[in-house]
Amino acid sequence: MTIRPVIALHGGAGTISKASLTPEADAAARAGLRGALEAGYAMLSAGGTALDAVTAAVVALESHPSFNSGHGAAFNRGGFHELDASIMDGRTGLAGAVAGARRIKHPILAARALAKQADPLLLIGEAADTWAGQNGLELVENTFFSTDSRREMLRRMLEREQLGTLAQATEQEKHGTVGAVALDLDGHLAAATSTGGYTAKPVGRVGDSPIIGAGTWADDRTCAVSGTGKGELFIRTALAHSIHARMLYAGQTLAQAAQAQIDETARLGGGGAGLCAVDTCGNVALPFDTEGMYRGWMNADGVYVAIHEN
Ligand code: ASP
């Protein structure tokens, strides 16, 4: 069987509502998604690995201010940024992750470097920053990640807390993460995820994105998954690993397994969930239960990019 490489990604569930997304913001986000897909797919079509492809795509998204990761990450309630990222190689089962990083320009590159070894898998906070610097990765001031629009979101969230209107916070104020999954020419899978978490999160809070099995999973026998949404629920439902387990042990298709895990988060109270996933045949699933999810995929047939419902 000829393998047709494919890359799929998300730029976060929970978008600006269709009515209030300006044409400029819409065009900027689509260009960012397309650029990331092209960066990843260029690697795949040249015979590169799925691991390289998802790394390239997430580096591109971390660099783009429209998305909540790297430059453009959400502020925590202390008014600074703590970044989470992870990556998993479906071929070897190796994984790497950082949580609460404050100075690593591209957290996904630190996760990738950690995934070259079995131990340590996950480093946190200052230790993650120090390790990244010692391993040749670029460090920046924490303010490098700041943008005016994320600062405004923090101001609005804190104001909502005072006014008691938190329940009315928009999906975009609450969500955001970037992630990519890929299948390469040799039939190997990989997944990568990077995030600033949610706006006004408590200092030290860690979400699902750096937790292998929650926000990220890849296994060559089944699928690669990257999640976005209420991280606490993704950890409690082991979202990404559960999709793999449904396929491996219950014989579900990727689409069935992915939708079932989105439904499972809703059963536990919801709060918004989405993911991108790909299986060993190159099928892509991009389910979400928010108003929109920045998303897309690319294979030899072309490129697809969307924000709200199709
Ligand atoms: N999953 C991320 C977190 O909980 C946030 C998001 O994707 O909306 O940190």
PDB file of C-alpha atoms and ligand atoms in Angstrom:
ATOM      1  CA  MET A   1       0.000   0.000   0.000  1.00  0.00           C
ATOM      2  CA  THR A   2       1.409   3.403  -0.931  1.00  0.00           C
ATOM      3  CA  ILE A   3       1.449   5.771   1.982  1.00  0.00           C
ATOM      4  CA  ARG A   4       0.237   9.294   1.317  1.00  0.00           C
ATOM      5  CA  PRO A   5       1.792  11.660   3.834  1.00  0.00           C
ATOM      6  CA  VAL A   6      -0.499  14.140   5.531  1.00  0.00           C
ATOM      7  CA  ILE A   7      -0.236  16.860   8.159  1.00  0.00           C
ATOM      8  CA  ALA A   8      -3.153  18.274  10.160  1.00  0.00           C
ATOM      9  CA  LEU A   9      -3.143  21.002  12.773  1.00  0.00           C
ATOM     10  CA  HIS A  10      -5.189  23.202  15.046  1.00  0.00           C
ATOM     11  CA  GLY A  11      -4.561  26.737  16.238  1.00  0.00           C
ATOM     12  CA  GLY A  12      -6.901  26.397  19.205  1.00  0.00           C
ATOM     13  CA  ALA A  13     -10.556  25.648  19.844  1.00  0.00           C
ATOM     14  CA  GLY A  14     -12.527  28.713  20.786  1.00  0.00           C
ATOM     15  CA  THR A  15     -12.229  31.428  18.198  1.00  0.00           C
ATOM     16  CA  ILE A  16     -13.516  34.943  17.922  1.00  0.00           C
ATOM     17  CA  SER A  17     -17.207  34.657  16.980  1.00  0.00           C
ATOM     18  CA  LYS A  18     -17.817  34.762  13.257  1.00  0.00           C
ATOM     19  CA  ALA A  19     -19.656  38.067  13.607  1.00  0.00           C
ATOM     20  CA  SER A  20     -16.791  39.866  15.342  1.00  0.00           C
ATOM     21  CA  LEU A  21     -13.797  38.395  13.487  1.00  0.00           C
ATOM     22  CA  THR A  22     -12.485  41.224  11.302  1.00  0.00           C
ATOM     23  CA  PRO A  23     -11.455  40.392   7.722  1.00  0.00           C
ATOM     24  CA  GLU A  24      -7.873  41.312   8.680  1.00  0.00           C
ATOM     25  CA  ALA A  25      -7.782  38.970  11.691  1.00  0.00           C
ATOM     26  CA  ASP A  26      -9.421  36.212   9.637  1.00  0.00           C
ATOM     27  CA  ALA A  27      -6.844  36.603   6.856  1.00  0.00           C
ATOM     28  CA  ALA A  28      -3.928  36.700   9.323  1.00  0.00           C
ATOM     29  CA  ALA A  29      -5.042  33.503  11.071  1.00  0.00           C
ATOM     30  CA  ARG A  30      -5.630  31.670   7.778  1.00  0.00           C
ATOM     31  CA  ALA A  31      -2.232  32.756   6.490  1.00  0.00           C
ATOM     32  CA  GLY A  32      -0.662  31.498   9.718  1.00  0.00           C
ATOM     33  CA  LEU A  33      -2.376  28.124   9.438  1.00  0.00           C
ATOM     34  CA  ARG A  34      -1.460  27.769   5.783  1.00  0.00           C
ATOM     35  CA  GLY A  35       2.168  28.736   6.420  1.00  0.00           C
ATOM     36  CA  ALA A  36       2.443  26.139   9.184  1.00  0.00           C
ATOM     37  CA  LEU A  37       0.863  23.441   6.998  1.00  0.00           C
ATOM     38  CA  GLU A  38       3.235  24.255   4.161  1.00  0.00           C
ATOM     39  CA  ALA A  39       6.258  24.195   6.473  1.00  0.00           C
ATOM     40  CA  GLY A  40       5.276  20.741   7.758  1.00  0.00           C
ATOM     41  CA  TYR A  41       4.178  19.291   4.453  1.00  0.00           C
ATOM     42  CA  ALA A  42       7.372  20.424   2.686  1.00  0.00           C
ATOM     43  CA  MET A  43       9.242  18.099   5.041  1.00  0.00           C
ATOM     44  CA  LEU A  44       6.871  15.187   4.477  1.00  0.00           C
ATOM     45  CA  SER A  45       6.898  15.447   0.695  1.00  0.00           C
ATOM     46  CA  ALA A  46      10.708  15.517   0.734  1.00  0.00           C
ATOM     47  CA  GLY A  47      10.720  12.225   2.670  1.00  0.00           C
ATOM     48  CA  GLY A  48      11.219  13.823   6.091  1.00  0.00           C
ATOM     49  CA  THR A  49       9.880  12.321   9.302  1.00  0.00           C
ATOM     50  CA  ALA A  50       6.508  13.004  10.877  1.00  0.00           C
ATOM     51  CA  LEU A  51       8.435  14.202  13.944  1.00  0.00           C
ATOM     52  CA  ASP A  52      10.261  16.853  11.891  1.00  0.00           C
ATOM     53  CA  ALA A  53       7.029  17.877  10.178  1.00  0.00           C
ATOM     54  CA  VAL A  54       5.036  18.466  13.382  1.00  0.00           C
ATOM     55  CA  THR A  55       8.004  20.307  14.889  1.00  0.00           C
ATOM     56  CA  ALA A  56       8.248  22.638  11.880  1.00  0.00           C
ATOM     57  CA  ALA A  57       4.496  23.290  11.877  1.00  0.00           C
ATOM     58  CA  VAL A  58       4.381  24.090  15.606  1.00  0.00           C
ATOM     59  CA  VAL A  59       7.469  26.338  15.404  1.00  0.00           C
ATOM     60  CA  ALA A  60       5.619  28.292  12.684  1.00  0.00           C
ATOM     61  CA  LEU A  61       2.488  28.580  14.845  1.00  0.00           C
ATOM     62  CA  GLU A  62       4.511  29.545  17.944  1.00  0.00           C
ATOM     63  CA  SER A  63       6.025  32.371  15.878  1.00  0.00           C
ATOM     64  CA  HIS A  64       2.630  33.690  14.774  1.00  0.00           C
ATOM     65  CA  PRO A  65       0.942  36.240  17.093  1.00  0.00           C
ATOM     66  CA  SER A  66      -2.594  35.108  16.190  1.00  0.00           C
ATOM     67  CA  PHE A  67      -2.220  31.904  18.209  1.00  0.00           C
ATOM     68  CA  ASN A  68      -1.897  31.237  21.919  1.00  0.00           C
ATOM     69  CA  SER A  69       1.623  29.770  22.045  1.00  0.00           C
ATOM     70  CA  GLY A  70       5.117  31.254  21.900  1.00  0.00           C
ATOM     71  CA  HIS A  71       4.870  34.901  20.783  1.00  0.00           C
ATOM     72  CA  GLY A  72       1.175  35.676  21.340  1.00  0.00           C
ATOM     73  CA  ALA A  73       0.739  33.382  24.358  1.00  0.00           C
ATOM     74  CA  ALA A  74      -1.917  34.077  26.997  1.00  0.00           C
ATOM     75  CA  PHE A  75      -0.980  35.930  30.207  1.00  0.00           C
ATOM     76  CA  ASN A  76      -1.394  34.200  33.541  1.00  0.00           C
ATOM     77  CA  ARG A  77      -2.972  36.121  36.421  1.00  0.00           C
ATOM     78  CA  GLY A  78       0.460  37.273  37.531  1.00  0.00           C
ATOM     79  CA  GLY A  79       0.735  39.215  34.267  1.00  0.00           C
ATOM     80  CA  PHE A  80       3.413  37.055  32.667  1.00  0.00           C
ATOM     81  CA  HIS A  81       3.640  33.914  30.551  1.00  0.00           C
ATOM     82  CA  GLU A  82       4.167  30.262  31.506  1.00  0.00           C
ATOM     83  CA  LEU A  83       4.408  28.001  28.493  1.00  0.00           C
ATOM     84  CA  ASP A  84       3.634  24.288  28.151  1.00  0.00           C
ATOM     85  CA  ALA A  85       4.576  22.011  25.236  1.00  0.00           C
ATOM     86  CA  SER A  86       5.050  18.363  24.384  1.00  0.00           C
ATOM     87  CA  ILE A  87       5.851  16.065  21.501  1.00  0.00           C
ATOM     88  CA  MET A  88       5.590  12.321  20.916  1.00  0.00           C
ATOM     89  CA  ASP A  89       7.113  10.059  18.279  1.00  0.00           C
ATOM     90  CA  GLY A  90       4.784   7.229  17.251  1.00  0.00           C
ATOM     91  CA  ARG A  91       7.682   5.217  15.851  1.00  0.00           C
ATOM     92  CA  THR A  92       9.743   4.952  19.027  1.00  0.00           C
ATOM     93  CA  GLY A  93       7.194   5.888  21.675  1.00  0.00           C
ATOM     94  CA  LEU A  94       9.646   8.502  22.966  1.00  0.00           C
ATOM     95  CA  ALA A  95       8.211  11.785  24.218  1.00  0.00           C
ATOM     96  CA  GLY A  96       9.408  15.090  25.649  1.00  0.00           C
ATOM     97  CA  ALA A  97       7.700  17.987  27.411  1.00  0.00           C
ATOM     98  CA  VAL A  98       8.179  21.274  29.254  1.00  0.00           C
ATOM     99  CA  ALA A  99       5.720  22.937  31.636  1.00  0.00           C
ATOM    100  CA  GLY A 100       5.689  26.451  33.039  1.00  0.00           C
ATOM    101  CA  ALA A 101       8.644  27.520  30.891  1.00  0.00           C
ATOM    102  CA  ARG A 102       9.222  31.272  31.000  1.00  0.00           C
ATOM    103  CA  ARG A 103      12.155  31.951  28.714  1.00  0.00           C
ATOM    104  CA  ILE A 104      12.336  29.296  25.973  1.00  0.00           C
ATOM    105  CA  LYS A 105      11.625  31.034  22.660  1.00  0.00           C
ATOM    106  CA  HIS A 106      10.256  27.853  21.097  1.00  0.00           C
ATOM    107  CA  PRO A 107       9.015  25.504  23.838  1.00  0.00           C
ATOM    108  CA  ILE A 108       8.320  22.790  21.251  1.00  0.00           C
ATOM    109  CA  LEU A 109      12.046  22.657  20.419  1.00  0.00           C
ATOM    110  CA  ALA A 110      12.832  21.974  24.063  1.00  0.00           C
ATOM    111  CA  ALA A 111      10.208  19.210  24.125  1.00  0.00           C
ATOM    112  CA  ARG A 112      11.714  17.816  20.938  1.00  0.00           C
ATOM    113  CA  ALA A 113      15.235  17.868  22.389  1.00  0.00           C
ATOM    114  CA  LEU A 114      13.996  16.076  25.533  1.00  0.00           C
ATOM    115  CA  ALA A 115      12.306  13.425  23.359  1.00  0.00           C
ATOM    116  CA  LYS A 116      15.705  12.309  22.092  1.00  0.00           C
ATOM    117  CA  GLN A 117      16.248  10.582  25.412  1.00  0.00           C
ATOM    118  CA  ALA A 118      14.033   8.494  27.657  1.00  0.00           C
ATOM    119  CA  ASP A 119      14.766  10.386  30.886  1.00  0.00           C
ATOM    120  CA  PRO A 120      13.957  13.098  31.887  1.00  0.00           C
ATOM    121  CA  LEU A 121      10.790  13.358  29.829  1.00  0.00           C
ATOM    122  CA  LEU A 122       9.213  16.447  31.436  1.00  0.00           C
ATOM    123  CA  LEU A 123      11.010  19.455  32.921  1.00  0.00           C
ATOM    124  CA  ILE A 124       9.262  22.348  34.665  1.00  0.00           C
ATOM    125  CA  GLY A 125       9.783  26.062  35.216  1.00  0.00           C
ATOM    126  CA  GLU A 126      13.252  27.431  35.734  1.00  0.00           C
ATOM    127  CA  ALA A 127      14.809  23.980  35.327  1.00  0.00           C
ATOM    128  CA  ALA A 128      13.253  23.688  31.878  1.00  0.00           C
ATOM    129  CA  ASP A 129      14.582  27.129  30.908  1.00  0.00           C
ATOM    130  CA  THR A 130      18.065  26.295  32.199  1.00  0.00           C
ATOM    131  CA  TRP A 131      18.145  22.898  30.484  1.00  0.00           C
ATOM    132  CA  ALA A 132      17.048  24.463  27.179  1.00  0.00           C
ATOM    133  CA  GLY A 133      19.773  27.113  27.400  1.00  0.00           C
ATOM    134  CA  GLN A 134      22.397  24.506  28.232  1.00  0.00           C
ATOM    135  CA  ASN A 135      21.277  22.477  25.227  1.00  0.00           C
ATOM    136  CA  GLY A 136      21.720  25.312  22.758  1.00  0.00           C
ATOM    137  CA  LEU A 137      18.144  26.552  22.498  1.00  0.00           C
ATOM    138  CA  GLU A 138      17.378  30.255  22.273  1.00  0.00           C
ATOM    139  CA  LEU A 139      16.215  31.969  25.463  1.00  0.00           C
ATOM    140  CA  VAL A 140      14.308  35.272  25.461  1.00  0.00           C
ATOM    141  CA  GLU A 141      12.900  37.705  28.001  1.00  0.00           C
ATOM    142  CA  ASN A 142       9.393  36.729  29.119  1.00  0.00           C
ATOM    143  CA  THR A 143       8.019  39.925  27.518  1.00  0.00           C
ATOM    144  CA  PHE A 144       8.987  38.524  24.108  1.00  0.00           C
ATOM    145  CA  PHE A 145       5.791  36.443  24.266  1.00  0.00           C
ATOM    146  CA  SER A 146       3.512  39.455  25.013  1.00  0.00           C
ATOM    147  CA  THR A 147       1.125  41.058  22.550  1.00  0.00           C
ATOM    148  CA  ASP A 148      -1.289  43.941  23.099  1.00  0.00           C
ATOM    149  CA  SER A 149      -4.336  41.835  22.293  1.00  0.00           C
ATOM    150  CA  ARG A 150      -3.426  39.177  24.886  1.00  0.00           C
ATOM    151  CA  ARG A 151      -2.804  41.923  27.467  1.00  0.00           C
ATOM    152  CA  GLU A 152      -6.261  43.291  26.714  1.00  0.00           C
ATOM    153  CA  MET A 153      -7.741  39.806  27.204  1.00  0.00           C
ATOM    154  CA  LEU A 154      -6.098  39.599  30.639  1.00  0.00           C
ATOM    155  CA  ARG A 155      -7.509  42.991  31.566  1.00  0.00           C
ATOM    156  CA  ARG A 156     -10.987  41.921  30.476  1.00  0.00           C
ATOM    157  CA  MET A 157     -10.816  38.600  32.320  1.00  0.00           C
ATOM    158  CA  LEU A 158      -9.732  40.261  35.577  1.00  0.00           C
ATOM    159  CA  GLU A 159     -12.471  42.839  35.114  1.00  0.00           C
ATOM    160  CA  ARG A 160     -15.019  40.054  34.542  1.00  0.00           C
ATOM    161  CA  GLU A 161     -13.915  38.449  37.803  1.00  0.00           C
ATOM    162  CA  GLN A 162     -14.600  41.685  39.669  1.00  0.00           C
ATOM    163  CA  LEU A 163     -17.930  42.249  37.956  1.00  0.00           C
ATOM    164  CA  GLY A 164     -18.951  38.606  38.409  1.00  0.00           C
ATOM    165  CA  THR A 165     -19.408  38.118  34.648  1.00  0.00           C
ATOM    166  CA  LEU A 166     -16.839  35.354  34.142  1.00  0.00           C
ATOM    167  CA  ALA A 167     -19.490  33.024  32.753  1.00  0.00           C
ATOM    168  CA  GLN A 168     -19.906  35.384  29.824  1.00  0.00           C
ATOM    169  CA  ALA A 169     -16.222  35.256  28.828  1.00  0.00           C
ATOM    170  CA  THR A 170     -15.856  34.539  25.144  1.00  0.00           C
ATOM    171  CA  GLU A 171     -14.388  31.278  23.932  1.00  0.00           C
ATOM    172  CA  GLN A 172     -11.408  33.157  22.615  1.00  0.00           C
ATOM    173  CA  GLU A 173     -10.740  34.678  26.046  1.00  0.00           C
ATOM    174  CA  LYS A 174     -10.764  31.200  27.571  1.00  0.00           C
ATOM    175  CA  HIS A 175      -9.016  29.038  24.975  1.00  0.00           C
ATOM    176  CA  GLY A 176      -6.096  28.567  22.700  1.00  0.00           C
ATOM    177  CA  THR A 177      -3.268  26.187  21.971  1.00  0.00           C
ATOM    178  CA  VAL A 178      -1.546  25.016  18.827  1.00  0.00           C
ATOM    179  CA  GLY A 179      -0.902  21.462  17.752  1.00  0.00           C
ATOM    180  CA  ALA A 180       0.044  19.327  14.785  1.00  0.00           C
ATOM    181  CA  VAL A 181      -0.109  15.650  13.837  1.00  0.00           C
ATOM    182  CA  ALA A 182       1.455  13.941  10.828  1.00  0.00           C
ATOM    183  CA  LEU A 183       1.858  10.675   8.935  1.00  0.00           C
ATOM    184  CA  ASP A 184       5.090  10.363   6.939  1.00  0.00           C
ATOM    185  CA  LEU A 185       6.049   8.389   3.834  1.00  0.00           C
ATOM    186  CA  ASP A 186       7.386   5.537   5.964  1.00  0.00           C
ATOM    187  CA  GLY A 187       4.082   5.203   7.813  1.00  0.00           C
ATOM    188  CA  HIS A 188       5.262   6.799  11.054  1.00  0.00           C
ATOM    189  CA  LEU A 189       3.114   9.130  13.154  1.00  0.00           C
ATOM    190  CA  ALA A 190       3.945  12.063  15.444  1.00  0.00           C
ATOM    191  CA  ALA A 191       2.069  14.675  17.482  1.00  0.00           C
ATOM    192  CA  ALA A 192       3.111  18.035  18.972  1.00  0.00           C
ATOM    193  CA  THR A 193       1.291  20.592  21.144  1.00  0.00           C
ATOM    194  CA  SER A 194       2.247  24.029  22.521  1.00  0.00           C
ATOM    195  CA  THR A 195       0.283  26.565  24.570  1.00  0.00           C
ATOM    196  CA  GLY A 196       0.205  29.562  26.851  1.00  0.00           C
ATOM    197  CA  GLY A 197      -2.700  27.913  28.701  1.00  0.00           C
ATOM    198  CA  TYR A 198      -5.732  30.111  29.355  1.00  0.00           C
ATOM    199  CA  THR A 199      -5.921  33.820  30.093  1.00  0.00           C
ATOM    200  CA  ALA A 200      -5.597  34.633  33.815  1.00  0.00           C
ATOM    201  CA  LYS A 201      -4.727  31.055  34.755  1.00  0.00           C
ATOM    202  CA  PRO A 202      -3.232  30.783  38.253  1.00  0.00           C
ATOM    203  CA  VAL A 203       0.564  31.081  38.404  1.00  0.00           C
ATOM    204  CA  GLY A 204       1.977  27.560  38.313  1.00  0.00           C
ATOM    205  CA  ARG A 205      -1.118  25.997  36.747  1.00  0.00           C
ATOM    206  CA  VAL A 206      -0.232  23.257  34.261  1.00  0.00           C
ATOM    207  CA  GLY A 207      -2.751  22.113  31.646  1.00  0.00           C
ATOM    208  CA  ASP A 208      -3.014  19.062  29.448  1.00  0.00           C
ATOM    209  CA  SER A 209      -0.667  20.209  26.701  1.00  0.00           C
ATOM    210  CA  PRO A 210       2.583  18.989  28.316  1.00  0.00           C
ATOM    211  CA  ILE A 211       0.970  15.857  29.748  1.00  0.00           C
ATOM    212  CA  ILE A 212       1.610  12.867  27.497  1.00  0.00           C
ATOM    213  CA  GLY A 213      -1.642  10.934  27.115  1.00  0.00           C
ATOM    214  CA  ALA A 214      -3.788  13.994  27.907  1.00  0.00           C
ATOM    215  CA  GLY A 215      -3.006  16.690  25.325  1.00  0.00           C
ATOM    216  CA  THR A 216      -0.619  14.718  23.117  1.00  0.00           C
ATOM    217  CA  TRP A 217      -0.242  11.117  21.981  1.00  0.00           C
ATOM    218  CA  ALA A 218       1.259   9.239  19.027  1.00  0.00           C
ATOM    219  CA  ASP A 219       1.540   5.504  18.397  1.00  0.00           C
ATOM    220  CA  ASP A 220       2.316   3.959  15.008  1.00  0.00           C
ATOM    221  CA  ARG A 221      -0.283   1.224  15.611  1.00  0.00           C
ATOM    222  CA  THR A 222      -3.199   3.664  15.772  1.00  0.00           C
ATOM    223  CA  CYS A 223      -3.055   7.452  15.623  1.00  0.00           C
ATOM    224  CA  ALA A 224      -1.482  10.769  16.553  1.00  0.00           C
ATOM    225  CA  VAL A 225      -3.528  13.309  18.547  1.00  0.00           C
ATOM    226  CA  SER A 226      -3.134  16.916  19.745  1.00  0.00           C
ATOM    227  CA  GLY A 227      -5.861  18.502  21.865  1.00  0.00           C
ATOM    228  CA  THR A 228      -7.110  21.991  22.639  1.00  0.00           C
ATOM    229  CA  GLY A 229      -9.685  22.983  25.227  1.00  0.00           C
ATOM    230  CA  LYS A 230     -10.300  22.687  28.943  1.00  0.00           C
ATOM    231  CA  GLY A 231      -7.027  21.065  29.972  1.00  0.00           C
ATOM    232  CA  GLU A 232      -8.245  19.865  33.355  1.00  0.00           C
ATOM    233  CA  LEU A 233     -10.881  17.710  31.622  1.00  0.00           C
ATOM    234  CA  PHE A 234      -8.376  16.390  29.118  1.00  0.00           C
ATOM    235  CA  ILE A 235      -6.157  15.232  31.962  1.00  0.00           C
ATOM    236  CA  ARG A 236      -9.086  13.647  33.822  1.00  0.00           C
ATOM    237  CA  THR A 237     -10.202  11.758  30.695  1.00  0.00           C
ATOM    238  CA  ALA A 238      -6.691  10.977  29.406  1.00  0.00           C
ATOM    239  CA  LEU A 239      -8.080  12.335  26.150  1.00  0.00           C
ATOM    240  CA  ALA A 240      -5.300  11.669  23.644  1.00  0.00           C
ATOM    241  CA  HIS A 241      -4.376   8.231  24.967  1.00  0.00           C
ATOM    242  CA  SER A 242      -8.041   7.241  25.201  1.00  0.00           C
ATOM    243  CA  ILE A 243      -8.482   7.829  21.465  1.00  0.00           C
ATOM    244  CA  HIS A 244      -5.548   5.478  20.832  1.00  0.00           C
ATOM    245  CA  ALA A 245      -6.985   2.912  23.270  1.00  0.00           C
ATOM    246  CA  ARG A 246     -10.460   3.006  21.702  1.00  0.00           C
ATOM    247  CA  MET A 247      -8.881   2.254  18.322  1.00  0.00           C
ATOM    248  CA  LEU A 248      -6.483  -0.418  19.569  1.00  0.00           C
ATOM    249  CA  TYR A 249      -8.691  -2.289  22.017  1.00  0.00           C
ATOM    250  CA  ALA A 250     -12.242  -1.518  20.865  1.00  0.00           C
ATOM    251  CA  GLY A 251     -11.642  -1.404  17.112  1.00  0.00           C
ATOM    252  CA  GLN A 252     -13.148   2.057  16.718  1.00  0.00           C
ATOM    253  CA  THR A 253     -12.301   4.227  13.731  1.00  0.00           C
ATOM    254  CA  LEU A 254     -10.361   7.436  14.254  1.00  0.00           C
ATOM    255  CA  ALA A 255     -13.497   9.527  13.687  1.00  0.00           C
ATOM    256  CA  GLN A 256     -15.530   7.481  16.208  1.00  0.00           C
ATOM    257  CA  ALA A 257     -12.812   7.488  18.849  1.00  0.00           C
ATOM    258  CA  ALA A 258     -12.066  11.202  18.500  1.00  0.00           C
ATOM    259  CA  GLN A 259     -15.738  12.229  18.686  1.00  0.00           C
ATOM    260  CA  ALA A 260     -16.336   9.904  21.639  1.00  0.00           C
ATOM    261  CA  GLN A 261     -13.595  11.621  23.646  1.00  0.00           C
ATOM    262  CA  ILE A 262     -14.922  15.097  22.808  1.00  0.00           C
ATOM    263  CA  ASP A 263     -18.335  13.870  24.033  1.00  0.00           C
ATOM    264  CA  GLU A 264     -16.697  12.476  27.171  1.00  0.00           C
ATOM    265  CA  THR A 265     -15.358  15.932  28.114  1.00  0.00           C
ATOM    266  CA  ALA A 266     -18.868  17.358  27.588  1.00  0.00           C
ATOM    267  CA  ARG A 267     -20.290  14.650  29.881  1.00  0.00           C
ATOM    268  CA  LEU A 268     -17.966  15.829  32.646  1.00  0.00           C
ATOM    269  CA  GLY A 269     -19.090  19.423  32.364  1.00  0.00           C
ATOM    270  CA  GLY A 270     -17.618  20.602  29.088  1.00  0.00           C
ATOM    271  CA  GLY A 271     -16.029  23.983  28.708  1.00  0.00           C
ATOM    272  CA  GLY A 272     -14.984  23.543  25.122  1.00  0.00           C
ATOM    273  CA  ALA A 273     -12.894  20.891  23.433  1.00  0.00           C
ATOM    274  CA  GLY A 274     -11.285  20.203  20.086  1.00  0.00           C
ATOM    275  CA  LEU A 275      -8.438  18.211  18.608  1.00  0.00           C
ATOM    276  CA  CYS A 276      -6.585  17.252  15.469  1.00  0.00           C
ATOM    277  CA  ALA A 277      -5.774  13.607  14.805  1.00  0.00           C
ATOM    278  CA  VAL A 278      -4.503  11.388  12.016  1.00  0.00           C
ATOM    279  CA  ASP A 279      -4.421   7.597  11.705  1.00  0.00           C
ATOM    280  CA  THR A 280      -2.075   5.145   9.991  1.00  0.00           C
ATOM    281  CA  CYS A 281      -4.125   5.306   6.745  1.00  0.00           C
ATOM    282  CA  GLY A 282      -3.907   9.106   6.606  1.00  0.00           C
ATOM    283  CA  ASN A 283      -7.490   9.744   7.733  1.00  0.00           C
ATOM    284  CA  VAL A 284      -7.815  13.084   9.506  1.00  0.00           C
ATOM    285  CA  ALA A 285     -10.262  14.007  12.299  1.00  0.00           C
ATOM    286  CA  LEU A 286     -10.785  17.611  13.442  1.00  0.00           C
ATOM    287  CA  PRO A 287     -13.759  17.515  15.842  1.00  0.00           C
ATOM    288  CA  PHE A 288     -14.630  20.392  18.201  1.00  0.00           C
ATOM    289  CA  ASP A 289     -17.631  21.499  20.239  1.00  0.00           C
ATOM    290  CA  THR A 290     -16.855  25.220  20.359  1.00  0.00           C
ATOM    291  CA  GLU A 291     -18.094  27.842  17.891  1.00  0.00           C
ATOM    292  CA  GLY A 292     -14.911  27.427  15.907  1.00  0.00           C
ATOM    293  CA  MET A 293     -11.448  25.950  15.843  1.00  0.00           C
ATOM    294  CA  TYR A 294      -8.523  27.240  13.820  1.00  0.00           C
ATOM    295  CA  ARG A 295      -7.630  24.158  11.810  1.00  0.00           C
ATOM    296  CA  GLY A 296      -6.422  22.649   8.563  1.00  0.00           C
ATOM    297  CA  TRP A 297      -4.716  19.768   6.825  1.00  0.00           C
ATOM    298  CA  MET A 298      -2.525  19.257   3.796  1.00  0.00           C
ATOM    299  CA  ASN A 299      -1.708  16.261   1.630  1.00  0.00           C
ATOM    300  CA  ALA A 300      -0.923  15.640  -2.060  1.00  0.00           C
ATOM    301  CA  ASP A 301      -4.492  16.630  -2.968  1.00  0.00           C
ATOM    302  CA  GLY A 302      -4.120  20.138  -1.597  1.00  0.00           C
ATOM    303  CA  VAL A 303      -4.597  22.258   1.481  1.00  0.00           C
ATOM    304  CA  TYR A 304      -7.707  22.878   3.610  1.00  0.00           C
ATOM    305  CA  VAL A 305      -7.978  25.694   6.153  1.00  0.00           C
ATOM    306  CA  ALA A 306     -11.050  26.646   8.239  1.00  0.00           C
ATOM    307  CA  ILE A 307     -11.966  28.653  11.337  1.00  0.00           C
ATOM    308  CA  HIS A 308     -15.695  28.327  12.017  1.00  0.00           C
ATOM    309  CA  GLU A 309     -18.081  25.611  10.777  1.00  0.00           C
ATOM    310  CA  ASN A 310     -17.417  24.548   7.196  1.00  0.00           C
TER     311      ASN A 310
HETATM  312  N1  ASP B   1      -5.595  23.004  26.589  1.00  0.00           N
HETATM  313  C1  ASP B   1      -5.023  24.260  26.992  1.00  0.00           C
HETATM  314  C2  ASP B   1      -4.789  24.233  28.456  1.00  0.00           C
HETATM  315  O1  ASP B   1      -5.657  23.770  29.199  1.00  0.00           O
HETATM  316  C3  ASP B   1      -5.853  25.452  26.664  1.00  0.00           C
HETATM  317  C4  ASP B   1      -6.640  25.400  25.398  1.00  0.00           C
HETATM  318  O2  ASP B   1      -6.311  24.675  24.491  1.00  0.00           O
HETATM  319  O3  ASP B   1      -7.637  26.127  25.309  1.00  0.00           O
HETATM  320  O4  ASP B   1      -3.787  24.720  28.895  1.00  0.00           O
END
